[in-house]
Tab-separated table of C-alpha atoms in Angstrom:
chain	number	residue	atom	x	y	z
A	26	MET	CA	-269.394	-7.618	82.314
A	27	ASP	CA	-268.077	-6.434	78.949
A	28	VAL	CA	-266.979	-9.377	76.805
A	29	ILE	CA	-264.833	-7.299	74.451
A	30	GLU	CA	-263.014	-5.645	77.335
A	31	LEU	CA	-262.260	-9.009	78.937
A	32	ALA	CA	-261.072	-10.609	75.710
A	33	SER	CA	-258.972	-7.554	74.831
A	34	ASP	CA	-257.333	-7.280	78.252
A	35	LEU	CA	-256.274	-10.917	78.141
A	36	ILE	CA	-254.680	-10.619	74.694
A	37	LYS	CA	-252.602	-7.659	75.910
A	38	ILE	CA	-251.092	-9.801	78.682
A	39	LYS	CA	-248.331	-11.931	77.177
A	40	SER	CA	-248.306	-15.287	78.960
A	41	VAL	CA	-246.142	-17.475	76.738
A	42	ASN	CA	-245.128	-20.678	78.492
A	43	PRO	CA	-241.539	-20.473	79.857
A	44	TYR	CA	-240.767	-23.790	78.157
A	45	PHE	CA	-240.956	-21.819	74.888
A	46	GLY	CA	-238.926	-18.905	76.256
A	47	GLY	CA	-241.837	-16.876	77.661
A	48	GLU	CA	-242.271	-15.084	80.967
A	49	GLY	CA	-245.103	-17.263	82.198
A	50	GLU	CA	-248.627	-16.795	83.486
A	51	LYS	CA	-248.205	-14.696	86.636
A	52	GLU	CA	-249.608	-11.429	85.241
A	53	LYS	CA	-252.556	-13.153	83.592
A	54	GLY	CA	-253.283	-15.034	86.803
A	55	GLU	CA	-253.311	-11.764	88.749
A	56	TYR	CA	-255.746	-10.284	86.238
A	57	VAL	CA	-258.102	-13.262	86.532
A	58	LYS	CA	-258.038	-13.070	90.348
A	59	ARG	CA	-258.912	-9.373	90.242
A	60	LYS	CA	-261.868	-10.068	87.956
A	61	LEU	CA	-263.156	-12.899	90.150
A	62	ILE	CA	-263.110	-10.696	93.241
A	63	GLU	CA	-264.635	-7.829	91.291
A	64	ILE	CA	-267.587	-10.036	90.302
A	65	VAL	CA	-268.348	-11.366	93.791
A	66	LYS	CA	-268.139	-7.868	95.246
A	67	LYS	CA	-270.414	-6.520	92.514
A	68	HIS	CA	-273.089	-9.040	93.518
A	69	ASN	CA	-272.293	-8.952	97.242
A	70	PHE	CA	-271.791	-12.718	97.236
A	71	LYS	CA	-270.061	-14.190	100.290
A	72	ASP	CA	-270.104	-17.972	99.851
A	73	TYR	CA	-266.943	-18.367	97.823
A	74	GLU	CA	-263.350	-19.448	98.284
A	75	LEU	CA	-260.339	-18.410	96.247
A	76	LYS	CA	-257.294	-20.583	96.752
A	77	GLU	CA	-253.942	-20.549	95.007
A	78	TYR	CA	-251.737	-23.576	94.381
A	79	ASN	CA	-248.673	-21.841	93.015
A	80	THR	CA	-245.337	-23.476	92.338
A	81	ILE	CA	-241.892	-22.506	91.044
A	82	ASP	CA	-240.613	-24.103	87.852
A	83	LYS	CA	-237.085	-25.140	86.865
A	84	PHE	CA	-236.455	-21.647	85.501
A	85	GLY	CA	-237.274	-20.070	88.868
A	86	ILE	CA	-240.549	-18.656	87.491
A	87	LEU	CA	-243.736	-18.638	89.565
A	88	ARG	CA	-246.504	-20.701	87.945
A	89	PRO	CA	-249.983	-19.827	89.259
A	90	ASN	CA	-252.877	-22.255	89.654
A	91	ILE	CA	-256.143	-20.723	90.861
A	92	VAL	CA	-259.199	-22.537	92.217
A	93	PHE	CA	-262.296	-20.402	92.753
A	94	LYS	CA	-265.258	-22.185	94.336
A	95	VAL	CA	-268.798	-20.855	94.648
A	96	ASP	CA	-270.941	-22.706	97.197
A	97	PHE	CA	-274.651	-23.070	96.514
A	98	GLY	CA	-275.034	-25.872	99.050
A	99	ARG	CA	-275.336	-28.593	96.402
A	100	GLU	CA	-273.978	-32.142	96.472
A	101	LYS	CA	-272.269	-31.944	93.094
A	102	THR	CA	-269.959	-29.328	91.601
A	103	LEU	CA	-269.454	-28.243	88.010
A	104	HIS	CA	-265.755	-27.545	87.387
A	105	ILE	CA	-264.649	-25.481	84.405
A	106	ILE	CA	-260.919	-25.681	83.770
A	107	ALA	CA	-259.092	-23.058	81.694
A	108	HIS	CA	-255.379	-22.624	81.089
A	109	LEU	CA	-253.494	-19.362	81.416
A	110	ASP	CA	-250.472	-19.997	79.197
A	111	THR	CA	-250.178	-19.542	75.451
A	112	VAL	CA	-247.766	-20.662	72.758
A	113	PRO	CA	-245.446	-18.086	71.148
A	114	GLU	CA	-246.653	-15.926	68.277
A	115	GLY	CA	-244.452	-17.717	65.706
A	116	ASP	CA	-243.517	-16.031	62.432
A	117	LEU	CA	-244.615	-12.397	62.836
A	118	SER	CA	-244.612	-11.884	59.066
A	119	LEU	CA	-247.645	-14.175	58.864
A	120	TRP	CA	-249.693	-11.978	61.213
A	121	GLU	CA	-251.891	-9.290	59.716
A	122	THR	CA	-252.151	-7.563	63.108
A	123	SER	CA	-249.907	-7.407	66.172
A	124	PRO	CA	-250.363	-10.643	68.199
A	125	TYR	CA	-250.678	-8.777	71.507
A	126	GLU	CA	-252.750	-5.837	70.341
A	127	PRO	CA	-256.414	-6.939	70.162
A	128	VAL	CA	-258.201	-6.063	66.940
A	129	ILE	CA	-261.969	-6.302	66.460
A	130	LYS	CA	-263.024	-7.000	62.881
A	131	ASP	CA	-266.220	-8.469	61.437
A	132	GLY	CA	-267.458	-9.531	64.872
A	133	LYS	CA	-264.212	-11.346	65.717
A	134	ILE	CA	-261.347	-10.540	68.058
A	135	TYR	CA	-257.794	-11.215	66.851
A	136	GLY	CA	-254.703	-11.878	68.965
A	137	ARG	CA	-252.578	-14.634	70.476
A	138	GLY	CA	-254.654	-16.644	72.923
A	139	ALA	CA	-257.989	-15.320	71.631
A	140	GLU	CA	-259.227	-18.868	71.154
A	141	ASP	CA	-256.637	-20.919	73.027
A	142	ASN	CA	-257.477	-20.543	75.819
A	143	HIS	CA	-259.076	-17.159	76.399
A	144	LYS	CA	-262.383	-18.576	75.220
A	145	ALA	CA	-262.420	-20.616	78.429
A	146	ILE	CA	-261.302	-17.742	80.660
A	147	VAL	CA	-263.718	-15.190	79.200
A	148	SER	CA	-266.747	-17.501	79.082
A	149	SER	CA	-266.166	-18.679	82.670
A	150	LEU	CA	-266.022	-15.096	83.959
A	151	LEU	CA	-269.149	-14.171	81.993
A	152	LEU	CA	-270.853	-17.224	83.478
A	153	LEU	CA	-269.928	-16.255	87.025
A	154	ASP	CA	-271.248	-12.736	86.538
A	155	LYS	CA	-274.562	-14.007	85.144
A	156	LEU	CA	-274.963	-16.774	87.735
A	157	LEU	CA	-274.410	-14.479	90.709
A	158	GLU	CA	-277.139	-12.162	89.488
A	159	ASP	CA	-279.594	-14.974	90.297
A	160	LYS	CA	-277.660	-16.574	93.187
A	161	GLU	CA	-279.308	-19.887	92.296
A	162	SER	CA	-277.780	-23.004	90.747
A	163	LYS	CA	-278.388	-26.768	90.641
A	164	TYR	CA	-274.643	-27.398	91.125
A	165	ASN	CA	-271.853	-25.679	92.990
A	166	LEU	CA	-269.422	-23.945	90.640
A	167	SER	CA	-265.648	-24.291	90.557
A	168	LEU	CA	-263.580	-22.186	88.156
A	169	ILE	CA	-260.016	-23.444	87.797
A	170	TYR	CA	-257.222	-21.606	85.985
A	171	VAL	CA	-254.011	-23.568	85.492
A	172	SER	CA	-250.537	-22.948	84.141
A	173	ASP	CA	-248.321	-24.970	81.827
A	174	GLU	CA	-250.983	-26.682	79.682
A	175	GLU	CA	-249.068	-26.022	76.481
A	176	ALA	CA	-245.938	-27.829	77.701
A	177	GLY	CA	-247.295	-30.882	79.495
A	178	SER	CA	-248.909	-29.470	82.685
A	179	LYS	CA	-246.105	-30.429	85.083
A	180	TYR	CA	-246.562	-27.078	86.834
A	181	GLY	CA	-250.288	-26.905	86.108
A	182	LEU	CA	-252.957	-29.556	86.445
A	183	LYS	CA	-250.479	-32.337	87.190
A	184	TYR	CA	-249.236	-30.279	90.129
A	185	LEU	CA	-252.795	-29.427	91.170
A	186	LEU	CA	-253.630	-33.121	91.400
A	187	ASN	CA	-251.333	-33.323	94.427
A	188	PHE	CA	-254.300	-31.675	96.170
A	189	GLU	CA	-256.908	-33.763	94.373
A	190	LYS	CA	-259.072	-34.656	97.371
A	191	GLU	CA	-259.634	-31.059	98.440
A	192	ILE	CA	-260.576	-29.931	94.924
A	193	PHE	CA	-262.389	-32.747	93.105
A	194	ASP	CA	-264.960	-35.427	93.817
A	195	LYS	CA	-265.665	-38.402	91.549
A	196	ASN	CA	-269.371	-37.406	91.363
A	197	ASP	CA	-268.573	-33.930	90.046
A	198	LEU	CA	-269.007	-32.697	86.480
A	199	ILE	CA	-265.874	-31.405	84.734
A	200	ILE	CA	-265.638	-29.397	81.511
A	201	VAL	CA	-262.421	-28.384	79.774
A	202	PRO	CA	-263.206	-25.677	77.172
A	203	ASP	CA	-260.089	-26.430	75.122
A	204	PHE	CA	-261.601	-27.857	71.950
A	205	SER	CA	-263.712	-26.150	69.321
A	206	SER	CA	-266.193	-26.738	66.564
A	207	GLU	CA	-267.641	-23.825	64.655
A	208	ASP	CA	-271.261	-24.504	65.552
A	209	GLY	CA	-270.524	-25.918	69.028
A	210	SER	CA	-272.131	-29.256	68.232
A	211	TYR	CA	-269.129	-31.492	68.946
A	212	ILE	CA	-268.225	-32.738	72.424
A	213	GLU	CA	-264.820	-34.353	72.736
A	214	ILE	CA	-265.019	-37.447	74.942
A	215	GLY	CA	-261.764	-39.165	74.015
A	216	GLU	CA	-258.171	-38.362	73.182
A	217	LYS	CA	-255.547	-40.359	71.384
A	218	GLY	CA	-252.422	-41.444	73.165
A	219	ILE	CA	-249.530	-39.031	72.701
A	220	LEU	CA	-245.958	-40.113	72.120
A	221	TRP	CA	-243.246	-37.522	71.523
A	222	ILE	CA	-239.996	-39.300	70.812
A	223	LYS	CA	-236.609	-37.875	69.863
A	224	PHE	CA	-234.067	-39.799	67.790
A	225	ILE	CA	-230.408	-38.842	68.060
A	226	PHE	CA	-228.132	-39.743	65.148
A	227	GLU	CA	-224.426	-39.549	65.947
A	228	GLY	CA	-221.786	-39.546	63.221
A	229	LYS	CA	-218.599	-37.596	62.633
A	230	GLN	CA	-218.367	-33.941	61.651
A	231	CYS	CA	-216.077	-32.961	58.784
A	232	HIS	CA	-215.595	-30.497	55.934
A	233	GLY	CA	-218.289	-30.627	53.261
A	234	SER	CA	-215.732	-31.210	50.488
A	235	VAL	CA	-214.347	-34.421	52.000
A	236	PRO	CA	-217.357	-36.511	53.143
A	237	GLU	CA	-215.213	-39.644	53.289
A	238	GLU	CA	-213.461	-38.208	56.351
A	239	GLY	CA	-216.693	-38.020	58.346
A	240	PHE	CA	-220.060	-39.633	58.851
A	241	ASN	CA	-223.029	-37.515	57.760
A	242	SER	CA	-225.634	-37.723	60.524
A	243	ASN	CA	-228.147	-35.804	58.388
A	244	VAL	CA	-228.207	-38.460	55.681
A	245	VAL	CA	-228.814	-41.209	58.233
A	246	ALA	CA	-231.483	-39.150	59.997
A	247	PHE	CA	-233.370	-38.511	56.748
A	248	ASP	CA	-233.217	-42.159	55.664
A	249	PHE	CA	-234.197	-43.507	59.094
A	250	SER	CA	-237.067	-41.052	59.533
A	251	ASN	CA	-238.512	-41.717	56.091
A	252	LYS	CA	-238.441	-45.490	56.592
A	253	LEU	CA	-239.834	-45.344	60.137
A	254	TYR	CA	-242.578	-42.943	58.997
A	255	LYS	CA	-243.703	-45.418	56.318
A	256	GLU	CA	-243.359	-48.415	58.643
A	257	LEU	CA	-245.525	-46.940	61.431
A	258	TYR	CA	-248.267	-45.690	59.112
A	259	SER	CA	-248.320	-49.053	57.321
A	260	LYS	CA	-248.416	-51.261	60.420
A	261	PHE	CA	-250.720	-49.229	62.698
A	262	ASN	CA	-253.410	-48.376	60.174
A	263	LYS	CA	-256.712	-49.055	61.946
A	264	VAL	CA	-259.547	-46.542	61.625
A	265	ASN	CA	-261.816	-45.338	64.441
A	266	ASN	CA	-264.630	-43.114	63.178
A	267	ILE	CA	-265.161	-41.288	66.462
A	268	PHE	CA	-261.797	-39.543	66.083
A	269	LEU	CA	-260.734	-36.558	64.013
A	270	PRO	CA	-258.676	-37.643	62.100
A	271	GLU	CA	-259.865	-41.232	62.268
A	272	TYR	CA	-256.398	-42.839	62.122
A	273	SER	CA	-253.197	-42.828	64.176
A	274	THR	CA	-250.594	-40.281	63.080
A	275	PHE	CA	-246.793	-40.503	63.099
A	276	GLU	CA	-245.288	-37.204	62.009
A	277	PRO	CA	-241.648	-36.050	62.118
A	278	THR	CA	-241.829	-32.449	63.316
A	279	ILE	CA	-238.392	-31.204	64.429
A	280	VAL	CA	-235.078	-31.677	62.618
A	281	ARG	CA	-232.005	-29.964	64.016
A	282	ASN	CA	-228.240	-30.008	64.177
A	283	LYS	CA	-225.666	-27.452	65.301
A	284	VAL	CA	-224.181	-26.767	61.883
A	285	THR	CA	-224.845	-23.209	60.706
A	286	ASN	CA	-222.630	-23.045	57.619
A	287	PRO	CA	-223.150	-24.821	54.257
A	288	ASN	CA	-219.679	-26.382	54.048
A	289	THR	CA	-219.701	-28.525	57.194
A	290	ILE	CA	-221.089	-32.039	57.342
A	291	PRO	CA	-222.894	-32.519	60.689
A	292	GLY	CA	-221.890	-35.195	63.154
A	293	LYS	CA	-225.058	-35.108	65.205
A	294	THR	CA	-228.684	-34.691	64.119
A	295	GLU	CA	-231.901	-34.891	66.088
A	296	VAL	CA	-235.361	-35.709	64.743
A	297	VAL	CA	-238.546	-35.574	66.834
A	298	PHE	CA	-241.672	-37.558	65.976
A	299	ASP	CA	-245.134	-36.534	67.199
A	300	CYS	CA	-247.266	-39.702	67.355
A	301	ARG	CA	-250.995	-39.663	68.152
A	302	ILE	CA	-252.223	-43.183	68.840
A	303	LEU	CA	-255.770	-44.538	68.591
A	304	PRO	CA	-256.974	-46.484	71.651
A	305	ASP	CA	-257.011	-49.551	69.375
A	306	TYR	CA	-253.281	-49.768	70.091
A	307	SER	CA	-251.251	-49.490	73.262
A	308	ILE	CA	-248.389	-47.032	73.560
A	309	GLU	CA	-246.214	-49.989	74.557
A	310	GLU	CA	-246.912	-51.629	71.172
A	311	ILE	CA	-245.693	-48.554	69.346
A	312	ILE	CA	-242.539	-48.242	71.446
A	313	SER	CA	-241.750	-51.929	70.981
A	314	GLU	CA	-242.098	-51.582	67.213
A	315	ILE	CA	-239.811	-48.536	67.223
A	316	ASP	CA	-237.185	-50.334	69.326
A	317	ASN	CA	-237.249	-53.324	66.973
A	318	PHE	CA	-236.916	-50.960	64.022
A	319	ILE	CA	-233.844	-49.340	65.599
A	320	LYS	CA	-232.249	-52.747	66.255
A	321	GLY	CA	-232.768	-53.837	62.670
A	322	TYR	CA	-231.823	-50.542	61.060
A	323	ASN	CA	-228.622	-50.506	59.008
A	324	PHE	CA	-227.613	-47.685	56.716
A	325	LYS	CA	-224.389	-45.858	55.949
A	326	PRO	CA	-223.774	-42.764	53.806
A	327	ILE	CA	-222.155	-43.519	50.429
A	328	HIS	CA	-218.904	-41.796	51.351
A	329	SER	CA	-218.124	-42.082	55.034
A	330	SER	CA	-215.721	-43.386	57.619
A	331	GLY	CA	-216.447	-45.093	60.902
A	332	GLU	CA	-219.850	-46.071	62.226
A	333	GLY	CA	-222.942	-44.111	63.214
A	334	ARG	CA	-225.281	-44.627	66.138
A	335	VAL	CA	-229.026	-44.181	66.607
A	336	ARG	CA	-230.670	-43.846	70.005
A	337	ARG	CA	-234.028	-42.606	71.233
A	338	GLU	CA	-235.205	-40.345	74.024
A	339	MET	CA	-238.785	-40.192	75.287
A	340	LEU	CA	-240.132	-36.620	75.539
A	341	LYS	CA	-243.800	-37.217	76.328
A	342	LEU	CA	-246.057	-40.211	76.858
A	343	GLU	CA	-249.780	-40.049	77.532
A	344	LYS	CA	-252.162	-42.979	77.240
A	345	PRO	CA	-255.470	-42.813	75.314
A	346	ASN	CA	-258.405	-41.716	77.482
A	347	PHE	CA	-262.219	-41.771	77.340
A	348	THR	CA	-265.331	-40.476	79.063
A	349	LYS	CA	-268.504	-42.525	78.652
A	350	GLU	CA	-271.101	-40.946	76.402
A	351	ASP	CA	-273.851	-41.598	78.954
A	352	SER	CA	-271.968	-39.863	81.799
A	353	LEU	CA	-273.794	-37.050	83.606
A	354	VAL	CA	-271.511	-34.292	82.352
A	355	VAL	CA	-271.966	-35.326	78.712
A	356	ARG	CA	-275.739	-35.659	79.104
A	357	GLU	CA	-276.031	-32.251	80.775
A	358	LEU	CA	-273.794	-30.597	78.213
A	359	LYS	CA	-275.768	-32.131	75.344
A	360	ARG	CA	-279.010	-30.800	76.831
A	361	ALA	CA	-277.592	-27.296	77.215
A	362	ILE	CA	-276.082	-27.231	73.710
A	363	LYS	CA	-279.368	-28.283	72.155
A	364	GLU	CA	-281.405	-25.703	74.072
A	365	VAL	CA	-279.021	-22.764	73.611
A	366	LEU	CA	-277.466	-23.391	70.188
A	367	ASN	CA	-280.339	-25.302	68.581
A	368	VAL	CA	-277.964	-27.903	67.106
A	369	GLU	CA	-277.813	-31.659	67.568
A	370	PRO	CA	-274.848	-32.507	69.838
A	371	LYS	CA	-272.379	-35.132	68.651
A	372	VAL	CA	-269.478	-36.825	70.427
A	373	CYS	CA	-266.013	-37.207	68.978
A	374	GLY	CA	-262.411	-37.960	69.832
A	375	MET	CA	-259.293	-36.069	68.811
A	376	GLY	CA	-255.545	-36.353	68.492
A	377	GLY	CA	-254.805	-33.192	70.416
A	378	GLY	CA	-254.153	-33.460	74.119
A	379	THR	CA	-255.849	-31.500	76.901
A	380	VAL	CA	-255.729	-31.576	80.689
A	381	ALA	CA	-258.765	-33.855	80.527
A	382	ALA	CA	-256.345	-36.740	79.980
A	383	PHE	CA	-254.874	-36.480	83.488
A	384	LEU	CA	-258.316	-36.374	85.097
A	385	ARG	CA	-259.754	-39.224	83.028
A	386	GLU	CA	-256.743	-41.327	83.974
A	387	ARG	CA	-257.813	-40.903	87.608
A	388	GLY	CA	-261.399	-41.920	86.932
A	389	TYR	CA	-263.137	-38.566	86.436
A	390	ASP	CA	-265.768	-37.939	83.766
A	391	VAL	CA	-264.631	-34.977	81.678
A	392	ALA	CA	-266.184	-33.338	78.615
A	393	VAL	CA	-264.010	-31.150	76.394
A	394	TRP	CA	-266.035	-28.567	74.499
A	395	GLY	CA	-266.033	-25.098	73.035
A	396	ILE	CA	-267.058	-22.938	70.089
A	397	GLY	CA	-264.459	-21.625	67.666
A	398	GLU	CA	-263.052	-21.715	64.161
A	399	GLY	CA	-260.000	-23.791	65.027
A	400	THR	CA	-257.359	-21.048	64.867
A	401	ALA	CA	-255.414	-22.083	67.988
A	402	HIS	CA	-251.606	-21.812	67.575
A	403	GLN	CA	-252.052	-20.199	64.157
A	404	PRO	CA	-251.060	-16.723	62.981
A	405	ASN	CA	-254.055	-14.368	63.117
A	406	GLU	CA	-255.664	-16.435	65.873
A	407	HIS	CA	-259.210	-15.227	66.461
A	408	ILE	CA	-262.648	-16.034	67.788
A	409	LYS	CA	-266.122	-14.627	67.280
A	410	ILE	CA	-267.300	-12.405	70.129
A	411	GLU	CA	-270.644	-14.150	69.862
A	412	SER	CA	-268.971	-17.527	70.488
A	413	LEU	CA	-267.648	-16.339	73.858
A	414	GLU	CA	-271.127	-15.229	74.872
A	415	LYS	CA	-272.751	-18.438	73.622
A	416	MET	CA	-270.295	-20.589	75.564
A	417	ALA	CA	-271.213	-18.739	78.757
A	418	GLU	CA	-274.905	-19.267	77.976
A	419	VAL	CA	-274.386	-23.021	77.526
A	420	PHE	CA	-272.578	-23.275	80.873
A	421	TYR	CA	-275.324	-21.222	82.500
A	422	LYS	CA	-278.001	-23.534	81.085
A	423	MET	CA	-276.188	-26.530	82.607
A	424	LEU	CA	-276.462	-24.925	86.032
A	425	ARG	CA	-280.162	-24.065	85.800
């Protein structure tokens, strides 16, 4: 199976998550299904099952979830979970090539999704093709392709877990290839808790020349956010060396109001914080601190009338999660990495979230691993062709 053809075909299929205004994953899911069937027919392999767990989202868009199982008659199964959706391309002026036209340069392929998460899709298909040549494996193989990873997985893995007992077993090995280090030496075994929280600041809109007739919600939002930012970083400042970065983060990311002209003072402003919490703290601790901060907060613009109001809205909450370093999946992955890549495997944690979190919460051992240069979500996203092939080789070594 041609790695460049696979990687190129996937980039050409735009599968931006509908939450970000995209059309969804249906076309990419159809492509993956065709390739899976093509591979089993090529090798005349009969002991497989392809099952779809599709659902319809709030936009009326079909969200595919594909489970492809290959039966070698073994007690345990190795699951490899990839996601089909991508984030939008962002500012096109920052791209040197068209995001959906694959470009090969210096041994790398460029395009949206090239690393996140086509590396998982391509390497899993390459693995299947190689494995079925031999028709021999120490584990059964399950290739899972889910939707909606980039927006919380409500229509992806979270939905798939409604059928948990027919897909997973607690003795299975699970890999999520949605994390990268350049030499492939790092295995992610833990993720920080994730808290996305929106603050709404309500004031009174007025003309920019007469601020005393209104209440400037921007000024309150900026003051509140700056003080909360400093408070959270100061209070929750423990370090855990397994994580990258090794501290909790509390970053304001979105600021918005509905004013589009320079001479209007806004009466409503929203600020979103993205908090990534070390397992040294509970999410509940952070929320309690934020609520106390809101209760004690008191600030008014210099020239204003009336009173403002601050309230919060929870957008996302995920607890910290871990897989034990001595679990079977981590041991097997370490062995394969060492033999194929000739590097010493190391474990780490990260602030980014993957679908591993939902599985670990239910008691499954999951390793998150991949090879890449860390260009996910960036303009000019790319991955080395060799990395896709090496990932497939590592997975193959685990099964032999």
